[in-house]
Short mmCIF file of C-alpha atoms and ligand atoms in Angstrom, two decimals:
data_model
loop_
_atom_site.label_atom_id
_atom_site.label_comp_id
_atom_site.label_asym_id
_atom_site.label_seq_id
_atom_site.Cartn_x
_atom_site.Cartn_y
_atom_site.Cartn_z
CA MET A 1 0.00 0.00 0.00
CA PHE A 2 3.04 2.26 0.37
CA LYS A 3 4.98 1.49 -2.77
CA GLY A 4 5.25 4.63 -4.88
CA LYS A 5 3.40 6.75 -2.33
CA ASP A 6 4.24 10.45 -1.99
CA ILE A 7 4.61 11.74 1.55
CA VAL A 8 3.79 15.41 1.07
CA SER A 9 1.57 16.19 4.02
CA ILE A 10 0.90 14.43 7.28
CA ARG A 11 -2.73 14.46 6.15
CA ASP A 12 -1.79 12.03 3.38
CA LEU A 13 -1.36 9.35 6.04
CA ARG A 14 -4.13 7.46 7.74
CA GLU A 15 -3.67 6.28 11.30
CA GLU A 16 -2.96 2.67 10.23
CA GLU A 17 -0.33 3.94 7.83
CA MET A 18 1.38 5.86 10.61
CA GLU A 19 1.33 2.73 12.76
CA LYS A 20 2.88 0.76 9.92
CA ILE A 21 5.69 3.30 9.63
CA PHE A 22 6.28 3.10 13.38
CA GLU A 23 6.34 -0.69 13.33
CA ILE A 24 9.01 -0.72 10.62
CA ALA A 25 10.92 2.13 12.32
CA ARG A 26 11.17 0.00 15.48
CA ASP A 27 12.85 -2.75 13.50
CA MET A 28 15.20 -0.19 11.98
CA ILE A 29 16.50 1.11 15.31
CA PRO A 30 19.39 -1.38 15.64
CA ILE A 31 20.35 -0.75 12.01
CA ALA A 32 20.21 3.01 12.56
CA LYS A 33 22.54 2.57 15.52
CA GLY A 34 24.94 0.50 13.46
CA GLU A 35 24.45 -2.55 15.66
CA LYS A 36 23.00 -4.59 12.86
CA ARG A 37 23.72 -4.50 9.11
CA GLU A 38 21.00 -4.79 6.49
CA GLU A 39 21.21 -3.58 2.93
CA TYR A 40 17.56 -3.30 2.02
CA LEU A 41 18.20 -0.36 -0.26
CA ARG A 42 21.31 -1.56 -2.03
CA GLY A 43 21.21 -0.35 -5.63
CA TYR A 44 18.69 2.40 -4.90
CA VAL A 45 19.44 6.09 -5.38
CA LEU A 46 17.94 8.94 -3.37
CA ALA A 47 17.89 12.50 -4.77
CA ASN A 48 18.24 14.82 -1.81
CA LEU A 49 17.17 18.24 -3.13
CA PHE A 50 17.72 21.00 -0.59
CA PHE A 51 16.74 24.38 -1.99
CA GLU A 52 17.15 25.79 1.47
CA PRO A 53 19.81 25.11 4.08
CA SER A 54 19.19 22.34 6.57
CA THR A 55 21.55 20.22 8.56
CA ARG A 56 19.52 17.80 10.61
CA THR A 57 16.89 16.77 8.11
CA ARG A 58 19.29 16.50 5.20
CA MET A 59 21.84 14.49 7.13
CA SER A 60 19.31 12.17 8.67
CA PHE A 61 17.97 11.27 5.22
CA GLU A 62 21.55 10.66 4.13
CA ALA A 63 22.25 8.54 7.18
CA ALA A 64 19.03 6.59 6.62
CA MET A 65 19.92 5.84 3.00
CA ASP A 66 23.57 5.00 3.80
CA ARG A 67 22.66 2.68 6.64
CA LEU A 68 20.44 0.70 4.31
CA GLY A 69 23.11 0.42 1.63
CA GLY A 70 21.65 2.96 -0.80
CA LYS A 71 23.26 5.96 -2.48
CA VAL A 72 22.50 9.65 -2.21
CA LEU A 73 22.90 12.41 -4.77
CA GLY A 74 21.67 15.97 -4.67
CA PHE A 75 22.60 19.41 -3.48
CA SER A 76 22.31 21.55 -0.41
CA ASN A 77 23.13 24.84 -2.02
CA PRO A 78 20.98 25.59 -5.06
CA SER A 79 22.92 28.74 -5.90
CA ALA A 80 25.73 26.48 -7.08
CA THR A 81 23.51 24.69 -9.57
CA SER A 82 21.56 25.49 -12.72
CA ILE A 83 18.48 25.93 -10.55
CA SER A 84 19.46 29.48 -9.78
CA LYS A 85 19.64 30.18 -13.52
CA GLY A 86 15.88 30.37 -13.70
CA GLU A 87 15.10 26.73 -14.39
CA THR A 88 11.60 25.87 -13.21
CA LEU A 89 11.19 23.56 -10.26
CA ALA A 90 9.16 21.28 -12.54
CA ASP A 91 12.17 20.83 -14.84
CA THR A 92 14.61 20.27 -11.99
CA ILE A 93 12.31 17.58 -10.64
CA ARG A 94 11.89 15.86 -14.00
CA MET A 95 15.66 15.71 -14.33
CA PHE A 96 16.38 14.29 -10.87
CA ASP A 97 13.45 11.94 -11.24
CA ALA A 98 15.31 10.42 -14.16
CA TYR A 99 18.47 9.96 -12.06
CA SER A 100 16.97 8.46 -8.93
CA ASP A 101 14.38 6.17 -7.35
CA VAL A 102 13.03 8.53 -4.71
CA ILE A 103 13.13 12.29 -4.22
CA VAL A 104 13.44 14.21 -0.97
CA ILE A 105 12.77 17.94 -1.28
CA ARG A 106 13.18 20.95 1.03
CA HIS A 107 12.05 24.20 -0.53
CA PRO A 108 11.37 27.73 0.74
CA LEU A 109 7.99 28.00 -0.99
CA GLU A 110 4.77 26.44 0.22
CA GLY A 111 3.34 23.74 -1.98
CA ALA A 112 6.68 23.00 -3.67
CA ALA A 113 6.61 19.36 -2.62
CA ARG A 114 3.11 18.84 -4.02
CA LEU A 115 4.31 20.29 -7.30
CA ALA A 116 7.32 17.96 -7.24
CA ALA A 117 5.00 15.01 -6.65
CA ASP A 118 2.91 16.07 -9.67
CA PHE A 119 5.94 15.97 -11.95
CA ALA A 120 7.91 13.03 -10.57
CA GLU A 121 7.12 9.43 -11.47
CA HIS A 122 8.99 8.27 -8.38
CA PRO A 123 7.81 8.89 -4.84
CA VAL A 124 8.44 12.34 -3.37
CA ILE A 125 9.03 12.99 0.31
CA ASN A 126 8.51 16.51 1.60
CA ALA A 127 11.34 17.58 3.89
CA GLY A 128 9.75 20.97 4.58
CA ASP A 129 8.20 23.53 2.26
CA GLY A 130 8.31 27.06 3.59
CA ALA A 131 5.85 27.58 6.41
CA GLY A 132 4.01 24.54 5.15
CA GLN A 133 4.34 20.87 5.91
CA HIS A 134 7.22 18.82 7.24
CA PRO A 135 5.65 15.38 7.61
CA THR A 136 8.74 13.32 8.46
CA GLN A 137 9.41 15.66 11.39
CA THR A 138 5.81 15.22 12.54
CA LEU A 139 6.17 11.46 12.28
CA LEU A 140 9.36 11.32 14.30
CA ASP A 141 7.80 13.59 16.94
CA ILE A 142 4.79 11.31 17.28
CA PHE A 143 7.02 8.24 17.20
CA THR A 144 9.01 9.63 20.13
CA ILE A 145 5.81 9.96 22.15
CA VAL A 146 4.56 6.52 21.17
CA GLN A 147 7.89 4.92 22.07
CA GLU A 148 7.64 6.50 25.49
CA PHE A 149 3.98 6.04 26.39
CA GLY A 150 2.80 3.37 23.96
CA HIS A 151 0.01 5.65 22.75
CA VAL A 152 -0.90 9.28 22.09
CA ASP A 153 -4.60 9.40 22.95
CA GLY A 154 -5.44 10.96 26.28
CA LEU A 155 -1.95 12.35 26.89
CA LYS A 156 -1.71 15.97 27.90
CA ILE A 157 0.68 17.47 25.39
CA THR A 158 1.76 21.09 25.74
CA LEU A 159 3.20 22.78 22.67
CA MET A 160 5.13 25.83 23.81
CA GLY A 161 7.24 28.74 22.59
CA ASP A 162 6.82 30.21 19.13
CA LEU A 163 3.60 28.63 17.91
CA ARG A 164 3.13 31.23 15.23
CA TYR A 165 6.20 30.87 13.05
CA GLY A 166 7.54 27.54 14.29
CA ARG A 167 6.65 25.27 11.42
CA THR A 168 6.97 21.94 13.18
CA VAL A 169 4.21 22.74 15.66
CA HIS A 170 1.55 23.40 13.04
CA SER A 171 1.28 19.99 11.47
CA LEU A 172 2.07 18.38 14.81
CA ALA A 173 -0.86 20.11 16.53
CA ILE A 174 -3.26 18.93 13.85
CA ALA A 175 -1.93 15.38 13.82
CA LEU A 176 -2.00 15.09 17.63
CA SER A 177 -5.59 16.28 17.76
CA TYR A 178 -6.61 13.56 15.29
CA LEU A 179 -4.83 11.01 17.43
CA ASP A 180 -7.02 12.21 20.32
CA ALA A 181 -4.31 13.80 22.42
CA ASP A 182 -5.30 16.52 24.86
CA VAL A 183 -3.43 19.38 23.20
CA HIS A 184 -2.50 22.52 25.16
CA LEU A 185 -0.90 25.60 23.65
CA LEU A 186 1.41 27.89 25.58
CA SER A 187 2.94 30.94 23.96
CA PRO A 188 3.39 34.67 24.31
CA ARG A 189 0.40 36.58 23.00
CA THR A 190 2.30 37.77 19.92
CA LEU A 191 3.36 34.26 18.94
CA LYS A 192 0.06 32.41 19.17
CA MET A 193 -0.94 29.47 17.04
CA PRO A 194 -2.59 30.78 13.83
CA LYS A 195 -6.37 30.52 13.74
CA HIS A 196 -6.43 28.51 10.53
CA ILE A 197 -4.38 25.79 12.21
CA ILE A 198 -6.70 25.69 15.22
CA ARG A 199 -9.63 25.46 12.82
CA GLU A 200 -8.09 22.35 11.30
CA MET A 201 -7.68 20.60 14.62
CA LYS A 202 -10.20 17.94 15.56
CA ARG A 203 -10.75 19.39 19.01
CA GLU A 204 -10.32 22.93 20.22
CA PRO A 205 -7.04 23.10 22.18
CA GLU A 206 -6.72 24.82 25.53
CA ILE A 207 -4.69 28.02 25.43
CA HIS A 208 -2.38 29.25 28.17
CA GLU A 209 0.11 32.01 28.69
CA ARG A 210 1.88 30.80 31.82
CA LEU A 211 4.04 27.72 32.18
CA GLU A 212 2.85 27.40 35.79
CA ASP A 213 -0.64 26.58 34.53
CA VAL A 214 0.43 23.38 32.85
CA ILE A 215 3.69 22.39 34.54
CA GLU A 216 2.24 19.90 37.00
CA ASP A 217 0.04 17.73 34.84
CA THR A 218 1.55 17.82 31.36
CA ASP A 219 2.83 14.49 30.01
CA VAL A 220 4.77 15.87 27.06
CA PHE A 221 6.34 19.31 26.80
CA TYR A 222 7.13 20.16 23.19
CA VAL A 223 9.39 23.19 23.39
CA THR A 224 10.23 25.41 20.43
CA ARG A 225 12.65 28.24 19.97
CA ILE A 226 11.55 31.84 20.20
CA GLN A 227 13.64 33.75 17.71
CA LYS A 228 15.17 37.06 18.64
CA GLU A 229 14.31 38.46 15.21
CA ARG A 230 10.62 38.32 16.10
CA PHE A 231 11.09 41.06 18.67
CA PRO A 232 12.06 44.59 17.69
CA ASP A 233 13.01 45.30 21.30
CA PRO A 234 15.80 43.08 22.73
CA THR A 235 14.75 43.60 26.36
CA GLU A 236 11.23 42.49 25.47
CA TYR A 237 12.74 39.40 23.86
CA MET A 238 14.75 38.56 26.96
CA LYS A 239 11.67 38.86 29.12
CA VAL A 240 9.46 36.76 26.88
CA ALA A 241 12.05 34.10 26.11
CA GLY A 242 12.74 33.74 29.82
CA SER A 243 9.17 32.88 30.66
CA TYR A 244 8.92 30.14 28.02
CA SER A 245 12.10 28.27 28.80
CA ILE A 246 12.61 25.24 30.98
CA THR A 247 15.02 25.10 33.88
CA LYS A 248 15.87 22.55 36.52
CA GLU A 249 13.48 24.33 38.87
CA HIS A 250 10.57 23.64 36.50
CA VAL A 251 11.58 20.03 36.14
CA LYS A 252 11.09 19.49 39.87
CA LYS A 253 7.40 20.32 39.52
CA MET A 254 6.81 17.99 36.59
CA LYS A 255 5.13 14.61 36.68
CA ASP A 256 7.64 11.79 37.20
CA ARG A 257 7.11 10.39 33.74
CA ALA A 258 6.80 13.72 31.90
CA ILE A 259 9.10 14.11 28.91
CA ILE A 260 10.59 17.19 27.26
CA MET A 261 10.94 17.33 23.50
CA HIS A 262 12.42 19.92 21.16
CA PRO A 263 12.87 19.85 17.37
CA LEU A 264 16.38 21.37 17.79
CA PRO A 265 18.43 23.47 17.38
CA ARG A 266 17.84 24.76 20.85
CA VAL A 267 19.36 28.00 22.06
CA ASN A 268 18.34 28.76 25.59
CA GLU A 269 14.77 27.53 25.82
CA ILE A 270 16.03 24.49 27.71
CA ASP A 271 18.75 24.90 30.30
CA PRO A 272 21.64 22.46 29.56
CA GLU A 273 21.29 21.17 33.12
CA VAL A 274 17.94 19.69 32.10
CA ASP A 275 19.77 17.41 29.64
CA TYR A 276 20.87 15.19 32.52
CA THR A 277 17.44 14.78 34.06
CA PRO A 278 15.33 11.71 33.23
CA HIS A 279 12.85 13.97 31.41
CA ALA A 280 15.00 15.07 28.49
CA ARG A 281 14.10 13.31 25.24
CA TYR A 282 15.24 15.78 22.57
CA PHE A 283 18.42 13.96 21.60
CA LYS A 284 16.62 10.66 21.43
CA GLN A 285 13.94 12.40 19.38
CA ALA A 286 16.61 13.62 16.95
CA PHE A 287 18.00 10.09 16.69
CA TYR A 288 14.54 8.73 15.86
CA GLY A 289 14.65 10.83 12.72
CA VAL A 290 16.92 8.19 11.22
CA PRO A 291 14.85 5.01 11.78
CA ILE A 292 11.66 6.88 10.83
CA ARG A 293 13.20 8.00 7.54
CA MET A 294 14.63 4.52 6.94
CA ALA A 295 11.15 3.08 7.39
CA ILE A 296 9.59 5.62 5.04
CA LEU A 297 12.23 5.06 2.36
CA ALA A 298 11.95 1.27 2.56
CA LEU A 299 8.15 1.46 2.39
CA VAL A 300 7.76 3.92 -0.48
CA LEU A 301 10.42 2.07 -2.45
CA GLY A 302 8.47 -1.12 -1.89
CA VAL A 303 11.35 -3.19 -0.48
CA ILE A 304 9.36 -3.75 2.72
CA GLU A 305 5.62 -4.24 2.68
CA MET B 1 -47.53 41.03 -8.07
CA THR B 2 -45.71 43.09 -10.67
CA ASP B 3 -42.14 42.30 -11.48
CA GLN B 4 -40.19 45.31 -10.37
CA VAL B 5 -37.04 44.28 -12.16
CA LEU B 6 -38.77 44.00 -15.50
CA LYS B 7 -39.94 47.55 -15.13
CA VAL B 8 -36.37 48.74 -15.30
CA GLN B 9 -35.58 47.55 -18.75
CA LYS B 10 -36.23 44.74 -21.20
CA ILE B 11 -33.33 43.32 -23.08
CA LYS B 12 -33.66 41.86 -26.54
CA ASN B 13 -30.78 39.43 -26.54
CA GLY B 14 -28.37 38.69 -23.75
CA ILE B 15 -28.31 37.30 -20.27
CA VAL B 16 -30.00 37.85 -16.96
CA ILE B 17 -28.03 36.70 -13.97
CA ASP B 18 -30.69 36.32 -11.34
CA HIS B 19 -30.80 35.36 -7.66
CA ILE B 20 -27.37 36.77 -6.93
CA PRO B 21 -26.84 37.02 -3.15
CA CYS B 22 -27.37 40.62 -2.00
CA GLY B 23 -24.32 42.77 -2.34
CA MET B 24 -22.53 40.54 -4.83
CA ALA B 25 -23.77 42.11 -8.10
CA LEU B 26 -20.78 44.43 -8.49
CA LYS B 27 -18.47 41.53 -7.86
CA VAL B 28 -20.22 39.49 -10.53
CA LEU B 29 -19.60 42.33 -12.98
CA LYS B 30 -16.02 42.53 -11.86
CA ILE B 31 -15.27 38.88 -12.46
CA LEU B 32 -16.89 39.12 -15.88
CA GLY B 33 -14.44 41.90 -16.61
CA ILE B 34 -17.16 44.55 -16.87
CA GLU B 35 -15.63 47.57 -15.24
CA GLY B 36 -16.22 50.35 -17.72
CA ASP B 37 -18.33 50.94 -20.80
CA ILE B 38 -18.58 47.72 -22.77
CA GLY B 39 -20.67 49.27 -25.52
CA SER B 40 -23.91 47.51 -24.66
CA THR B 41 -26.56 47.93 -22.03
CA VAL B 42 -25.81 46.61 -18.57
CA THR B 43 -28.51 46.87 -15.92
CA LEU B 44 -27.87 46.26 -12.31
CA ALA B 45 -30.42 45.91 -9.57
CA MET B 46 -29.39 45.57 -5.98
CA HIS B 47 -31.49 44.49 -3.08
CA VAL B 48 -34.67 43.69 -4.94
CA LYS B 49 -37.45 41.58 -3.55
CA SER B 50 -37.65 37.95 -4.62
CA LYS B 51 -39.88 35.03 -3.65
CA ASN B 52 -37.74 34.18 -0.70
CA GLY B 53 -36.00 37.30 0.52
CA TRP B 54 -33.77 39.70 -1.32
CA LYS B 55 -31.42 39.41 -4.25
CA ASP B 56 -29.29 41.26 -6.77
CA VAL B 57 -29.87 40.98 -10.52
CA VAL B 58 -27.53 41.74 -13.41
CA LYS B 59 -28.63 42.01 -17.03
CA ILE B 60 -26.24 42.29 -19.92
CA GLU B 61 -27.28 42.90 -23.47
CA ASP B 62 -25.55 40.90 -26.24
CA ARG B 63 -23.29 38.95 -23.95
CA TYR B 64 -23.19 35.21 -23.30
CA LEU B 65 -21.15 33.21 -20.85
CA ASP B 66 -18.79 30.32 -21.32
CA GLU B 67 -18.24 27.45 -18.89
CA ARG B 68 -15.35 29.18 -17.23
CA GLU B 69 -17.39 32.28 -16.54
CA LEU B 70 -20.24 30.18 -15.21
CA ASP B 71 -17.84 28.50 -12.80
CA LYS B 72 -16.51 31.87 -11.69
CA ILE B 73 -20.03 33.10 -10.96
CA ALA B 74 -20.81 29.91 -9.08
CA LEU B 75 -17.90 30.60 -6.77
CA ILE B 76 -19.06 33.99 -5.65
CA ALA B 77 -22.81 33.69 -6.20
CA PRO B 78 -23.65 30.01 -5.72
CA THR B 79 -27.40 30.68 -5.73
CA ALA B 80 -27.43 32.48 -9.08
CA THR B 81 -29.41 31.42 -12.12
CA VAL B 82 -28.34 32.43 -15.58
CA ASN B 83 -31.16 33.10 -18.05
CA ILE B 84 -30.43 33.40 -21.72
CA VAL B 85 -32.73 35.86 -23.40
CA LYS B 86 -33.38 35.69 -27.12
CA ASP B 87 -35.83 38.06 -28.72
CA TYR B 88 -37.10 39.32 -25.33
CA LYS B 89 -37.81 35.81 -24.04
CA VAL B 90 -35.97 33.57 -21.68
CA VAL B 91 -34.98 30.61 -23.82
CA THR B 92 -32.77 28.72 -21.38
CA LYS B 93 -32.22 28.94 -17.73
CA HIS B 94 -29.56 27.26 -15.71
CA ARG B 95 -28.63 27.30 -12.13
CA VAL B 96 -24.91 27.69 -11.67
CA LYS B 97 -23.22 24.70 -10.10
CA VAL B 98 -20.38 24.99 -7.62
CA PRO B 99 -17.71 22.56 -8.86
CA ASP B 100 -15.82 20.22 -6.52
CA VAL B 101 -12.50 21.32 -7.92
CA VAL B 102 -11.61 24.79 -9.16
CA LYS B 103 -8.84 24.78 -11.71
CA GLY B 104 -7.24 27.67 -13.50
CA ILE B 105 -9.81 30.38 -12.74
CA VAL B 106 -8.53 31.70 -9.44
CA LYS B 107 -4.97 32.25 -8.31
CA CYS B 108 -3.78 31.46 -4.82
CA MET B 109 -3.75 34.49 -2.51
CA ASN B 110 -0.65 33.21 -0.69
CA PRO B 111 2.31 35.07 -2.22
CA ARG B 112 4.63 32.30 -0.91
CA CYS B 113 2.70 29.61 -2.77
CA ILE B 114 4.60 27.75 -5.48
CA THR B 115 1.68 28.29 -7.89
CA ASN B 116 2.53 32.01 -7.95
CA GLN B 117 5.92 31.27 -9.45
CA ASN B 118 6.63 30.76 -13.08
CA GLU B 119 5.87 27.04 -13.02
CA PRO B 120 4.01 25.08 -15.71
CA ILE B 121 0.94 24.39 -13.57
CA GLU B 122 -2.54 25.77 -13.12
CA PRO B 123 -3.61 26.81 -9.67
CA GLU B 124 -5.99 24.22 -8.29
CA PHE B 125 -8.34 24.31 -5.33
CA LYS B 126 -10.63 21.90 -3.60
CA VAL B 127 -14.02 23.32 -2.69
CA VAL B 128 -14.25 22.56 1.02
CA SER B 129 -17.56 24.30 1.69
CA LYS B 130 -20.34 25.07 -0.75
CA ASP B 131 -23.00 27.03 1.14
CA LYS B 132 -20.51 29.58 2.35
CA ILE B 133 -17.90 29.15 -0.34
CA ILE B 134 -14.44 28.18 0.87
CA ILE B 135 -11.77 26.82 -1.43
CA LYS B 136 -8.43 25.35 -0.41
CA CYS B 137 -5.24 25.46 -2.46
CA ARG B 138 -4.13 21.95 -3.44
CA TYR B 139 -0.52 23.07 -3.20
CA CYS B 140 -0.08 25.25 -0.13
CA GLY B 141 -3.33 24.52 1.70
CA ARG B 142 -4.38 28.17 2.01
CA GLU B 143 -8.13 28.63 2.35
CA MET B 144 -9.94 31.44 0.53
CA ASP B 145 -13.51 32.74 0.86
CA SER B 146 -15.59 34.54 -1.76
CA GLU B 147 -14.09 37.94 -0.91
CA ASP B 148 -10.61 36.54 -1.47
CA ILE B 149 -11.76 34.80 -4.64
CA VAL B 150 -13.03 38.05 -6.19
CA GLU B 151 -9.65 39.66 -5.57
CA ASN B 152 -7.77 36.78 -7.15
CA ILE B 153 -9.86 35.82 -10.14
CA LEU B 154 -7.81 35.11 -13.28
N1 LIG C 1 -36.38 40.27 -21.88
C1 LIG C 1 -35.96 40.42 -20.64
N2 LIG C 1 -35.20 41.49 -20.33
C2 LIG C 1 -34.75 41.65 -19.08
N3 LIG C 1 -34.97 40.80 -18.04
C3 LIG C 1 -35.73 39.70 -18.29
C4 LIG C 1 -36.26 39.46 -19.60
N4 LIG C 1 -36.97 38.29 -19.51
C5 LIG C 1 -36.85 37.83 -18.24
N5 LIG C 1 -36.11 38.68 -17.49
C6 LIG C 1 -35.69 38.52 -16.08
O1 LIG C 1 -34.96 37.32 -15.99
C7 LIG C 1 -35.23 36.65 -14.77
C8 LIG C 1 -35.73 35.24 -15.03
O2 LIG C 1 -36.94 35.30 -15.70
P1 LIG C 1 -38.10 34.22 -15.59
O3 LIG C 1 -37.56 32.93 -16.08
O4 LIG C 1 -39.28 34.77 -16.33
O5 LIG C 1 -38.42 34.27 -14.03
P2 LIG C 1 -38.10 33.30 -12.76
O6 LIG C 1 -36.69 32.79 -12.90
O7 LIG C 1 -38.25 34.24 -11.60
O8 LIG C 1 -39.12 32.23 -12.81
C9 LIG C 1 -36.24 37.49 -14.00
O9 LIG C 1 -35.52 38.29 -13.06
C10 LIG C 1 -36.84 38.35 -15.10
O10 LIG C 1 -37.25 39.61 -14.57
ZN1 LIG C 2 -1.50 28.07 -2.69
#
């Protein structure tokens, strides 16, 4: 059911399909760690097309392909290619489609991945399109929660920080609501979750402005970075950023089993001291990006059913 | 009851776009590209009484509509009927039909949408709500209502 499938939006995946990806990702964990060798993707070529800089996502796709014995071609700096000479995205895609078996695309404009999927014969995986979708990130976020709690439904999940511009939280909020999580939103007033995202959620989320209101009974804290550029006044930034960051003091008030996630890179929204508490999951979360992407690649290429 | 609209003016040949939701008549003219003198009679009636409430009516002499224009009207005036008048009589009448997919007649209002670049594709939207028209870009997911549609008609 996956062979040839495009993964453009998290909405393209039904719940059973997500579960299938998670099941395969679990089997991939030892391979992702290098403890076990399997060459499921030997002879396959991935085109990794990054029209916008990215480190984590690009490298984790590369790692995923390498670990499974496949090859990667592509670029991470479009200005060094013919793309900057005014070639259409459609043409670039048609060309790389001819050179590869699967395409991964990161692009600054919204809808670029859907366009790529229209023109490519091979499956296309969206690795982020502007403020739009970033489904593999959403999947690894949900996978991290499922690995921890065994389920998503009923968990109190607080998305915090910059909910307005932070792209990972948009598709995550929608997906979590459809998985019946109890979603809470915590952000400064100027960085609230956009209304159109809330409209797309299955259930109306609860909105807060103070960390104190949710600290004691949240199961999952999903922390995002508040960028300095969003604030014209640096002292205002310091004040706001301070009240949406997590310190060791906060951790003491959390539930024993509460976990803290972050899409990374983090700056100072999570105090480094928190890294050594049993609540920190952000590095594990980042690692899960590899087995999740391995699972997706193996499934859309049809080598695993 | 006398027909108050008919009192205004009879047209010999042309169209009568009837049952336009109140306030949308000017927008109907706009999407048909009628913004100045087109050299034939155009009559506009706003807020006139109809069987069930109020409506706007637009009459255009010597002008007919193609499929594309009918679809455009459907998007901003889903209740409209289009009457074709030949020799002072209504010869055909059709109710506009809101399509499920809107292709190539509206552009996406999101300036960051890939469809607003020079790519070989037509903008495409899914109609997500028909009573209060809302369309959603197949590429970027942006939703647009009838106000937005009028501003972005192609
Ligand atoms: N020759 C004409 N010139 C201008 N308007 C006309 C003409 N014939 C009909 N109409 C208008 O076209 C609309 C549709 O006409 P008709 O089919 O007779 O009525 P209805 O749709 O209300 O049953 C009405 O608003 C009517 O006033
Ligand atoms: Zn769009």
